[in-house]
PDB file of C-alpha atoms in Angstrom:
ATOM      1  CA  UNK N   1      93.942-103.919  54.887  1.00  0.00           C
ATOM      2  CA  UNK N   2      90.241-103.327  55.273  1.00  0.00           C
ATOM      3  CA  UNK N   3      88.187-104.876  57.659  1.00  0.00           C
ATOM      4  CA  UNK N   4      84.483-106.614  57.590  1.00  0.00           C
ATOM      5  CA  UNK N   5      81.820-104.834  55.967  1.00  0.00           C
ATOM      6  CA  UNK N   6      78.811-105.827  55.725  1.00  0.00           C
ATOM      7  CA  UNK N   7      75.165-104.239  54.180  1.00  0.00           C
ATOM      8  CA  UNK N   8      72.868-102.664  54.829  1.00  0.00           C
ATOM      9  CA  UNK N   9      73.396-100.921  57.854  1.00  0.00           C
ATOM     10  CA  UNK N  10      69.201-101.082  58.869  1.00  0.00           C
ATOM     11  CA  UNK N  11      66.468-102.712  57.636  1.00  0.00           C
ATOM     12  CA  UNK N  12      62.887-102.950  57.892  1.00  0.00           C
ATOM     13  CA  UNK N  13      61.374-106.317  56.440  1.00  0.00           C
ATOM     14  CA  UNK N  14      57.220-107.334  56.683  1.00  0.00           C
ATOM     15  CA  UNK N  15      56.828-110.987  58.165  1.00  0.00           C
ATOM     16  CA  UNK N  16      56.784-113.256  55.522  1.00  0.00           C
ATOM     17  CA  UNK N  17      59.286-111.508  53.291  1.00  0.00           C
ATOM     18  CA  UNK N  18      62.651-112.861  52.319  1.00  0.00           C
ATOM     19  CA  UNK N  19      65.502-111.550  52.919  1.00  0.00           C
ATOM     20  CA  UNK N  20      69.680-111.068  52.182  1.00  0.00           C
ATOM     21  CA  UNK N  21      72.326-109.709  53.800  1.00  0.00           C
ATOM     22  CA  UNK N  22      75.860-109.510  52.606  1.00  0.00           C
ATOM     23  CA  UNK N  23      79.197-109.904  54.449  1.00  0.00           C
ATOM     24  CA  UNK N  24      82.585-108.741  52.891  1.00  0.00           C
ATOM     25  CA  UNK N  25      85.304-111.127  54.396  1.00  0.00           C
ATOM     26  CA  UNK N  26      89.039-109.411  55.904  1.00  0.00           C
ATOM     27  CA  UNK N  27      91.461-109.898  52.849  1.00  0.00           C
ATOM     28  CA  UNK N  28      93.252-113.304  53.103  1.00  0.00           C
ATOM     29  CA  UNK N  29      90.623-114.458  55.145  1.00  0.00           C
ATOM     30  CA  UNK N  30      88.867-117.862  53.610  1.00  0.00           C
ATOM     31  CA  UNK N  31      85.950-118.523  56.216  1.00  0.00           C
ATOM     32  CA  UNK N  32      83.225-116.305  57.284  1.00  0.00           C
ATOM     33  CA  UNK N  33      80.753-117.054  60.205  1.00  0.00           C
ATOM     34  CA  UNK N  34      77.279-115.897  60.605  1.00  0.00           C
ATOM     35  CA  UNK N  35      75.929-114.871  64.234  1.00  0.00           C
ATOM     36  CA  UNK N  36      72.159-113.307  65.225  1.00  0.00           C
ATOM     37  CA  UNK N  37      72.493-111.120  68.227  1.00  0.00           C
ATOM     38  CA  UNK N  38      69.286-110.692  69.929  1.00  0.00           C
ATOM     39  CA  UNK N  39      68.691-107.940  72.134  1.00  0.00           C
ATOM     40  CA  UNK N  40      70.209-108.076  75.363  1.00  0.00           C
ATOM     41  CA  UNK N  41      72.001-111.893  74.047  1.00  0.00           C
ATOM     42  CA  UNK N  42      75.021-112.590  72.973  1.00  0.00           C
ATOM     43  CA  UNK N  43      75.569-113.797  69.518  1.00  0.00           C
ATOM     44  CA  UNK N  44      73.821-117.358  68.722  1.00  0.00           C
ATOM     45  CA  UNK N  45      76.024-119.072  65.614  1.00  0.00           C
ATOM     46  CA  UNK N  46      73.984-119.672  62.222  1.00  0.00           C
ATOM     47  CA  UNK N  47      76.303-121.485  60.205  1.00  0.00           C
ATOM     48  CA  UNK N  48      79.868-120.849  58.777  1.00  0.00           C
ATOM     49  CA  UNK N  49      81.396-120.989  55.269  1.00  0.00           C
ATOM     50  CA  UNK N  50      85.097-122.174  54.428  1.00  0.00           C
ATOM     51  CA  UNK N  51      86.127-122.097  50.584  1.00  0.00           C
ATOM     52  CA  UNK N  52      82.746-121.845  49.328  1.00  0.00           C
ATOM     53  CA  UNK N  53      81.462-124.692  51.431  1.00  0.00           C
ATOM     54  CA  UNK N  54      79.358-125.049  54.693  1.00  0.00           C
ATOM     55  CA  UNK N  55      81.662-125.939  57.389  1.00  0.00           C
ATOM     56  CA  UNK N  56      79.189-126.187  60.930  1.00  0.00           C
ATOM     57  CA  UNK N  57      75.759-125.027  61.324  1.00  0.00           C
ATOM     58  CA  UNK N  58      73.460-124.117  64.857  1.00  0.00           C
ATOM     59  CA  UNK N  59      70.712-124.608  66.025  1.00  0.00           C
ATOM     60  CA  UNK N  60      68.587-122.424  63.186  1.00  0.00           C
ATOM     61  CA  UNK N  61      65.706-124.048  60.922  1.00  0.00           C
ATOM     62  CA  UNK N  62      66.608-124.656  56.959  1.00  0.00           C
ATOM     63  CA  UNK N  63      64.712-120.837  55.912  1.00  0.00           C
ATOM     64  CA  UNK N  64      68.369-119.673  56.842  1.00  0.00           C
ATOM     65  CA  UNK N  65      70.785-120.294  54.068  1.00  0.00           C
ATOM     66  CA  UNK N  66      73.965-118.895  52.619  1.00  0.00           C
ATOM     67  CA  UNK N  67      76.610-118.343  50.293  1.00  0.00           C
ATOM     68  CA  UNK N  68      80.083-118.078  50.167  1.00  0.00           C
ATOM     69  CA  UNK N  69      81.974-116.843  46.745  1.00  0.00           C
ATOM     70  CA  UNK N  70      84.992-117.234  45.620  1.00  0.00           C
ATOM     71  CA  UNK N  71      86.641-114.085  46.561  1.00  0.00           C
ATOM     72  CA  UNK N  72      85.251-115.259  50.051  1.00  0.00           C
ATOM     73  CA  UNK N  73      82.398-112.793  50.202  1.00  0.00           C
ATOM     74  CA  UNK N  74      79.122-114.019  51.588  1.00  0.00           C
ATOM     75  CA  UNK N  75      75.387-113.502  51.901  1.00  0.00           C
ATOM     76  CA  UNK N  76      72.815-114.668  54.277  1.00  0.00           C
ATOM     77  CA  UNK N  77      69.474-115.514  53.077  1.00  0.00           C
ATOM     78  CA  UNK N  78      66.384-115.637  55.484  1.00  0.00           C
ATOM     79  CA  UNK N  79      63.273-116.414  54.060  1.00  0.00           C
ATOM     80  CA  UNK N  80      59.546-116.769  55.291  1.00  0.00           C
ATOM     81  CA  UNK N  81      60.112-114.257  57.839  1.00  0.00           C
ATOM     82  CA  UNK N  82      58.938-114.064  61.782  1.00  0.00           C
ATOM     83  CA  UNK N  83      58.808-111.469  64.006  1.00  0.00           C
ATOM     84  CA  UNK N  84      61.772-113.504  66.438  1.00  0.00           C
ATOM     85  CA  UNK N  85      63.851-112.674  63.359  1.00  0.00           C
ATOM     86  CA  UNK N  86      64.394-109.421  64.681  1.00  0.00           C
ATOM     87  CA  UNK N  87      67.949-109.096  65.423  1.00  0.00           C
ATOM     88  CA  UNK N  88      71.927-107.753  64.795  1.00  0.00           C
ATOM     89  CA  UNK N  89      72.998-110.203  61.721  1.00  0.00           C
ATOM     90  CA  UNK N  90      76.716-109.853  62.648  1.00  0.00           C
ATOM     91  CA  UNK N  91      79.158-111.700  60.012  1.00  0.00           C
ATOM     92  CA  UNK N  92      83.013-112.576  61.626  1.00  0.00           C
ATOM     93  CA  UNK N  93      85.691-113.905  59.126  1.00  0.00           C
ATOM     94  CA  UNK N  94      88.752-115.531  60.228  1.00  0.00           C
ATOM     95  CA  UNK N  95      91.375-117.368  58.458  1.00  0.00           C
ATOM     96  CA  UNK N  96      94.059-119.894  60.718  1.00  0.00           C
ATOM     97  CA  UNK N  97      93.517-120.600  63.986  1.00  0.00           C
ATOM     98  CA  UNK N  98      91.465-120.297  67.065  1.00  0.00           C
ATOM     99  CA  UNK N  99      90.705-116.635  68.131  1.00  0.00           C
ATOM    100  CA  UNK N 100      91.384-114.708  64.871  1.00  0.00           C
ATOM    101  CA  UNK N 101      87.909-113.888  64.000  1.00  0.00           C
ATOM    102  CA  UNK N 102      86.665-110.796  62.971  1.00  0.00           C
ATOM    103  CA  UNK N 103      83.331-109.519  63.342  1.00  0.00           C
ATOM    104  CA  UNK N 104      81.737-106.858  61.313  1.00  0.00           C
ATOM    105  CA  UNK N 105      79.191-104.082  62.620  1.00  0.00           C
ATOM    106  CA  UNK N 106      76.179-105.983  61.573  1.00  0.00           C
ATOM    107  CA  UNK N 107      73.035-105.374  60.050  1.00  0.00           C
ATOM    108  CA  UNK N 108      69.741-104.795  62.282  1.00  0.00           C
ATOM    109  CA  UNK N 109      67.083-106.127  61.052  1.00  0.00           C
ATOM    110  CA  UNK N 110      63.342-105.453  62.330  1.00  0.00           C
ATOM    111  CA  UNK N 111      60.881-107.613  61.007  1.00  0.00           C
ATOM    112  CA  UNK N 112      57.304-106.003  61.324  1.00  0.00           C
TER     113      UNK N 112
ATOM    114  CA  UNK O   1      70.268-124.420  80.568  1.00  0.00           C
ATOM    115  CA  UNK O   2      72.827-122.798  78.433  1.00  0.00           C
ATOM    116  CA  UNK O   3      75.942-123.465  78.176  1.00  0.00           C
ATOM    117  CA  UNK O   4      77.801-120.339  78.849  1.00  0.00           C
ATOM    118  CA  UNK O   5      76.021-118.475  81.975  1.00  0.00           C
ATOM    119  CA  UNK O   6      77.710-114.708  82.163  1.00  0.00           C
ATOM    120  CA  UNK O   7      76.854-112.861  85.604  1.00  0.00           C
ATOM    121  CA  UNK O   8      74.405-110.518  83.762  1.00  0.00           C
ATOM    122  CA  UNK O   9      74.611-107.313  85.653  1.00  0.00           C
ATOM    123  CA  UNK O  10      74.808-104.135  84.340  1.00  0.00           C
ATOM    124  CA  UNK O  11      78.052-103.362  86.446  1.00  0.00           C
ATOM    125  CA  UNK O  12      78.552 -99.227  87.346  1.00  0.00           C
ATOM    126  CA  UNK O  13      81.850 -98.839  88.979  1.00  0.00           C
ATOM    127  CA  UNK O  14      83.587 -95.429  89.792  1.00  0.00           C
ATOM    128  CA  UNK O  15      86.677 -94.501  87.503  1.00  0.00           C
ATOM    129  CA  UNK O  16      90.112 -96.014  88.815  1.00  0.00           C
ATOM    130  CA  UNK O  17      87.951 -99.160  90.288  1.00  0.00           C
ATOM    131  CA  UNK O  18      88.941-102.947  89.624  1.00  0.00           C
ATOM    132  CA  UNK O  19      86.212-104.566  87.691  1.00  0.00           C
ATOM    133  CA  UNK O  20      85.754-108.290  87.775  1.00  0.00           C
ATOM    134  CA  UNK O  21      83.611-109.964  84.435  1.00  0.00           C
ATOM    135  CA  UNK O  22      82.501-113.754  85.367  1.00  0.00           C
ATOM    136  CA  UNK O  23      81.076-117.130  83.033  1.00  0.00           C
ATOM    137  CA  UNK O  24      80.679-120.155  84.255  1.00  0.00           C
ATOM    138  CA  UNK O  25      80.151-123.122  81.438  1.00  0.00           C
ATOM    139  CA  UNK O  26      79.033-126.871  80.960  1.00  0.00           C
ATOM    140  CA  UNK O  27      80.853-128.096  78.439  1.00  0.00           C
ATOM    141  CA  UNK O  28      84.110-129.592  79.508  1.00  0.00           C
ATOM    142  CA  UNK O  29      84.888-129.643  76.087  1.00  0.00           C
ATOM    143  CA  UNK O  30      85.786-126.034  75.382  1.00  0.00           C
ATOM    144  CA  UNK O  31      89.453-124.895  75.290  1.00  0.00           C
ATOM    145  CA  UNK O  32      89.685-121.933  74.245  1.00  0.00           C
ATOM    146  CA  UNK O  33      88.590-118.966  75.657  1.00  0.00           C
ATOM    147  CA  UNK O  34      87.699-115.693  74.289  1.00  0.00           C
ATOM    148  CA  UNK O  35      86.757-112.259  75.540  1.00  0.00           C
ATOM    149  CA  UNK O  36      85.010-109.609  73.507  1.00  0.00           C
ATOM    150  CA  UNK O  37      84.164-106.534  73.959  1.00  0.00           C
ATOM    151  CA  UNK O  38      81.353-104.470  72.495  1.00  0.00           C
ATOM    152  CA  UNK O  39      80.516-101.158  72.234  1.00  0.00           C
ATOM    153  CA  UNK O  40      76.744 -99.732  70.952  1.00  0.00           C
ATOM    154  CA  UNK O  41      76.059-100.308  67.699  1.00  0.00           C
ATOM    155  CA  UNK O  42      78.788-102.090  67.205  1.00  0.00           C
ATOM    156  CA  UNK O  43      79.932-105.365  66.473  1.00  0.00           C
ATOM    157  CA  UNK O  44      82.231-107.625  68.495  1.00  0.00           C
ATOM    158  CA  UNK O  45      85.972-107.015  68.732  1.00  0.00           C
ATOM    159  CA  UNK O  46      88.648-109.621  70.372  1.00  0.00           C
ATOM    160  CA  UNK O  47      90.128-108.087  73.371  1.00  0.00           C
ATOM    161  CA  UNK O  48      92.129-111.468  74.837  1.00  0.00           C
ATOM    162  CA  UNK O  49      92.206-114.948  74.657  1.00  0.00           C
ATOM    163  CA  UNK O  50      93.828-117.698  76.663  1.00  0.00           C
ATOM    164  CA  UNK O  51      93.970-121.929  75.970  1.00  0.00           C
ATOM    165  CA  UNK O  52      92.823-123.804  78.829  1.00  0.00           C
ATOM    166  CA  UNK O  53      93.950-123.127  82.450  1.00  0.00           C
ATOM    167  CA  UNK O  54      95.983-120.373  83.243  1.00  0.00           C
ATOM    168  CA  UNK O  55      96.201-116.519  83.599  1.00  0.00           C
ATOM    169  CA  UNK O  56      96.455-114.213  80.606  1.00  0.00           C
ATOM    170  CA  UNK O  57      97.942-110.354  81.432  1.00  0.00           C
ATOM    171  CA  UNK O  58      97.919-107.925  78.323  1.00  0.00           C
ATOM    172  CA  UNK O  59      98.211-104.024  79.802  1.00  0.00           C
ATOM    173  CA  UNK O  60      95.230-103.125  82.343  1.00  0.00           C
ATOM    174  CA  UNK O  61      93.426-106.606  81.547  1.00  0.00           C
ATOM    175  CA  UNK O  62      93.845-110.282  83.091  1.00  0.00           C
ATOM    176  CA  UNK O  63      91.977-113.197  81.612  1.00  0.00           C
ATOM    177  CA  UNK O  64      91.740-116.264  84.261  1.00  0.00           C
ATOM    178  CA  UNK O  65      90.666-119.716  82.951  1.00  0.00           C
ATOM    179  CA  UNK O  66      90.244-122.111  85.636  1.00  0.00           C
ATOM    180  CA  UNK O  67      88.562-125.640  83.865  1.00  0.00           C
ATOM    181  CA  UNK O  68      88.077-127.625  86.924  1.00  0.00           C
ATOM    182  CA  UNK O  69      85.617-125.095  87.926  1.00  0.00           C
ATOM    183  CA  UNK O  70      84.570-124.179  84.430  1.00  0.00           C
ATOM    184  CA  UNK O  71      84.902-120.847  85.254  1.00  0.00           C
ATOM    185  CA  UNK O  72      86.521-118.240  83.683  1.00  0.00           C
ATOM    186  CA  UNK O  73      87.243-114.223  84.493  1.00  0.00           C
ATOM    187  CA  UNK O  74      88.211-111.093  83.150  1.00  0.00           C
ATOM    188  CA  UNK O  75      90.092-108.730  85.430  1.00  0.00           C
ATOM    189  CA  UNK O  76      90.540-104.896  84.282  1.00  0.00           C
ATOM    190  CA  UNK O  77      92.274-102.423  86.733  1.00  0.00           C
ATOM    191  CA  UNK O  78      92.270 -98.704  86.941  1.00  0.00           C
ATOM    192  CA  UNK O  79      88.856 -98.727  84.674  1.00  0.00           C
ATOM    193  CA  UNK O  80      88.549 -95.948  82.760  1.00  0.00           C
ATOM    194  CA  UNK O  81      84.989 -94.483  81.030  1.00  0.00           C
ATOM    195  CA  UNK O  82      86.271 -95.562  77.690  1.00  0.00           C
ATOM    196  CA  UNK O  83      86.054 -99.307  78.877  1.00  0.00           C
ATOM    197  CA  UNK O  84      81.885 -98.397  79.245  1.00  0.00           C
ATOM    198  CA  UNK O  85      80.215-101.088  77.190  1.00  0.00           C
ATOM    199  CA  UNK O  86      79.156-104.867  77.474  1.00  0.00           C
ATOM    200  CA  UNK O  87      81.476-107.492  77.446  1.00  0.00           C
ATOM    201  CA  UNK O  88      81.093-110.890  76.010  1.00  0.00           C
ATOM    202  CA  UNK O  89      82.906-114.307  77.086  1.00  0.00           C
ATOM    203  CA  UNK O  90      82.946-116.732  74.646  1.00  0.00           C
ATOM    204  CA  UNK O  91      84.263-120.104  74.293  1.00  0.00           C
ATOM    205  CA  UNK O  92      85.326-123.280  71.279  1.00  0.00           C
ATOM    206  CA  UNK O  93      85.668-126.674  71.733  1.00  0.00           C
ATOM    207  CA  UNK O  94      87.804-126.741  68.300  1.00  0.00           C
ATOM    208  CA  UNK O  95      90.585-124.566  66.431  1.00  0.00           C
ATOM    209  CA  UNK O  96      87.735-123.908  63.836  1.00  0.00           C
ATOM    210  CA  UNK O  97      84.032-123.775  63.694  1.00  0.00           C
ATOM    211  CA  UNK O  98      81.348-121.945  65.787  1.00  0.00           C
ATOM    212  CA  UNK O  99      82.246-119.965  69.368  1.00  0.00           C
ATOM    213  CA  UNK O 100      79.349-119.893  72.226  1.00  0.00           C
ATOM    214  CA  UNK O 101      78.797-116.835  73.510  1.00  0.00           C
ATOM    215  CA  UNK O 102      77.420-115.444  76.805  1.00  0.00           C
ATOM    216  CA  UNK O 103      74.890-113.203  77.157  1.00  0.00           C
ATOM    217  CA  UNK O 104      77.110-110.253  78.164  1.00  0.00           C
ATOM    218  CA  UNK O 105      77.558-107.864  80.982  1.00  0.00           C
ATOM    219  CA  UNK O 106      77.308-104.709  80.725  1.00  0.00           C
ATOM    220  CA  UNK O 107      79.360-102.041  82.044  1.00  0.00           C
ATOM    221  CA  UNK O 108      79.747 -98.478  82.785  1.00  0.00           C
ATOM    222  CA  UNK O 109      82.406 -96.677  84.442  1.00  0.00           C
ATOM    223  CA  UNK O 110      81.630 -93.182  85.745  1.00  0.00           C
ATOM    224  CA  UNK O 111      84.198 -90.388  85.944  1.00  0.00           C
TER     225      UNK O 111
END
């Protein structure tokens, strides 16, 4: 059973830019979260996907978007970026109930 | 004001010391409680849960959830420099959808 993966690791993006991160679920798991992590926060929720649908979004304006495919993989799409984008993009997937979710090791994301 | 407050130390204890991790919260909605734990670099990983009220024991580590105070704690005896790194409460109002998250506390634990 592999866990959350997620790409890339680091990178560097010039204000303005778009840009999209990708988030490969836990097998058997159908819905797939998306955090940003500031430094020194905890995680603030984006939005989540369940079967290919959005299922809940935060407080984050519409330049965030995503995907979810049908082998439950994701993406998360920032465009027009700011510097306060700056931040750990950390995916979590989960499947039934409550507290199973699973968080990937992120992607860091500097905005320049 | 946000809805999860976490007492934001950092925390430095010696090895072998009791630790004590705090949130308070707002929302009397939330049920479900989650700790996580995460070390640098690193992404978030579950270390306990509990539903509403109650005490939670799993090895060195006690979760407390006590709703009338919206406040909730995590308890870890005999530390150990392997538990250095922040910890995160966070809480859901529903089985699904998004968890809040405190800002973490940090901790180290010296040998």
């Amino acid at each position: 059973e592999t866990g959350v993966t997620q790409s890339p690791t680091h990178l560097i993006k010039t204000r303005g830019q778009q840009v999209t991160l990708r988030c490969s679920s836990q097998s058997g798991h159908n819905t797939v979260s998306w955090y940003q992590q500031a430094l020194g926060q905890g995680p603030q929720f984006i939005f989540q996907y369940y079967r290919e649908e959005e299922n809940g979004r935060g407080n984050f304006p519409p330049r965030f978007s995503g995907l979810q495919f049908p082998n439950y993989s994701s993406e998360l799409n920032v465009n027009a970026l700011e510097l306060d984008d700056s931040a750990l993009y950390l995916c979590a997937s989960s499947s039934n109930g409550p507290y199973e979710q699973y968080f990937g090791p992120g992607t860091r994301l500097t905005v320049t | 004001q946000k809805e999860v407050e976490q007492d934001p130390g950092p925390l430095s204890v010696p090895e072998g010391a009791i630790v004590s991790l705090n949130c308070t919260y707002s929302n009397s909605a939330f049920q479900y409680f989650m700790w996580y734990r995460q070390y640098s670099r690193k992404g978030p990983e579950l270390l306990m849960y509990t539903y509403s009220s109650g005490n939670k024991e799993d090895g060195r580590f006690t979760a407390q959830v006590d709703k009338s105070s919206k406040y909730i704690s995590l308890f870890i005896r005999d530390s150990q420099p392997s538990d250095s790194a922040t910890y995160l409460c966070a809480m859901k109002d529903t089985n699904a959808g998004k968890s809040t998250f405190g800002d973490g506390t940090t901790l180290t634990v010296k040998p």
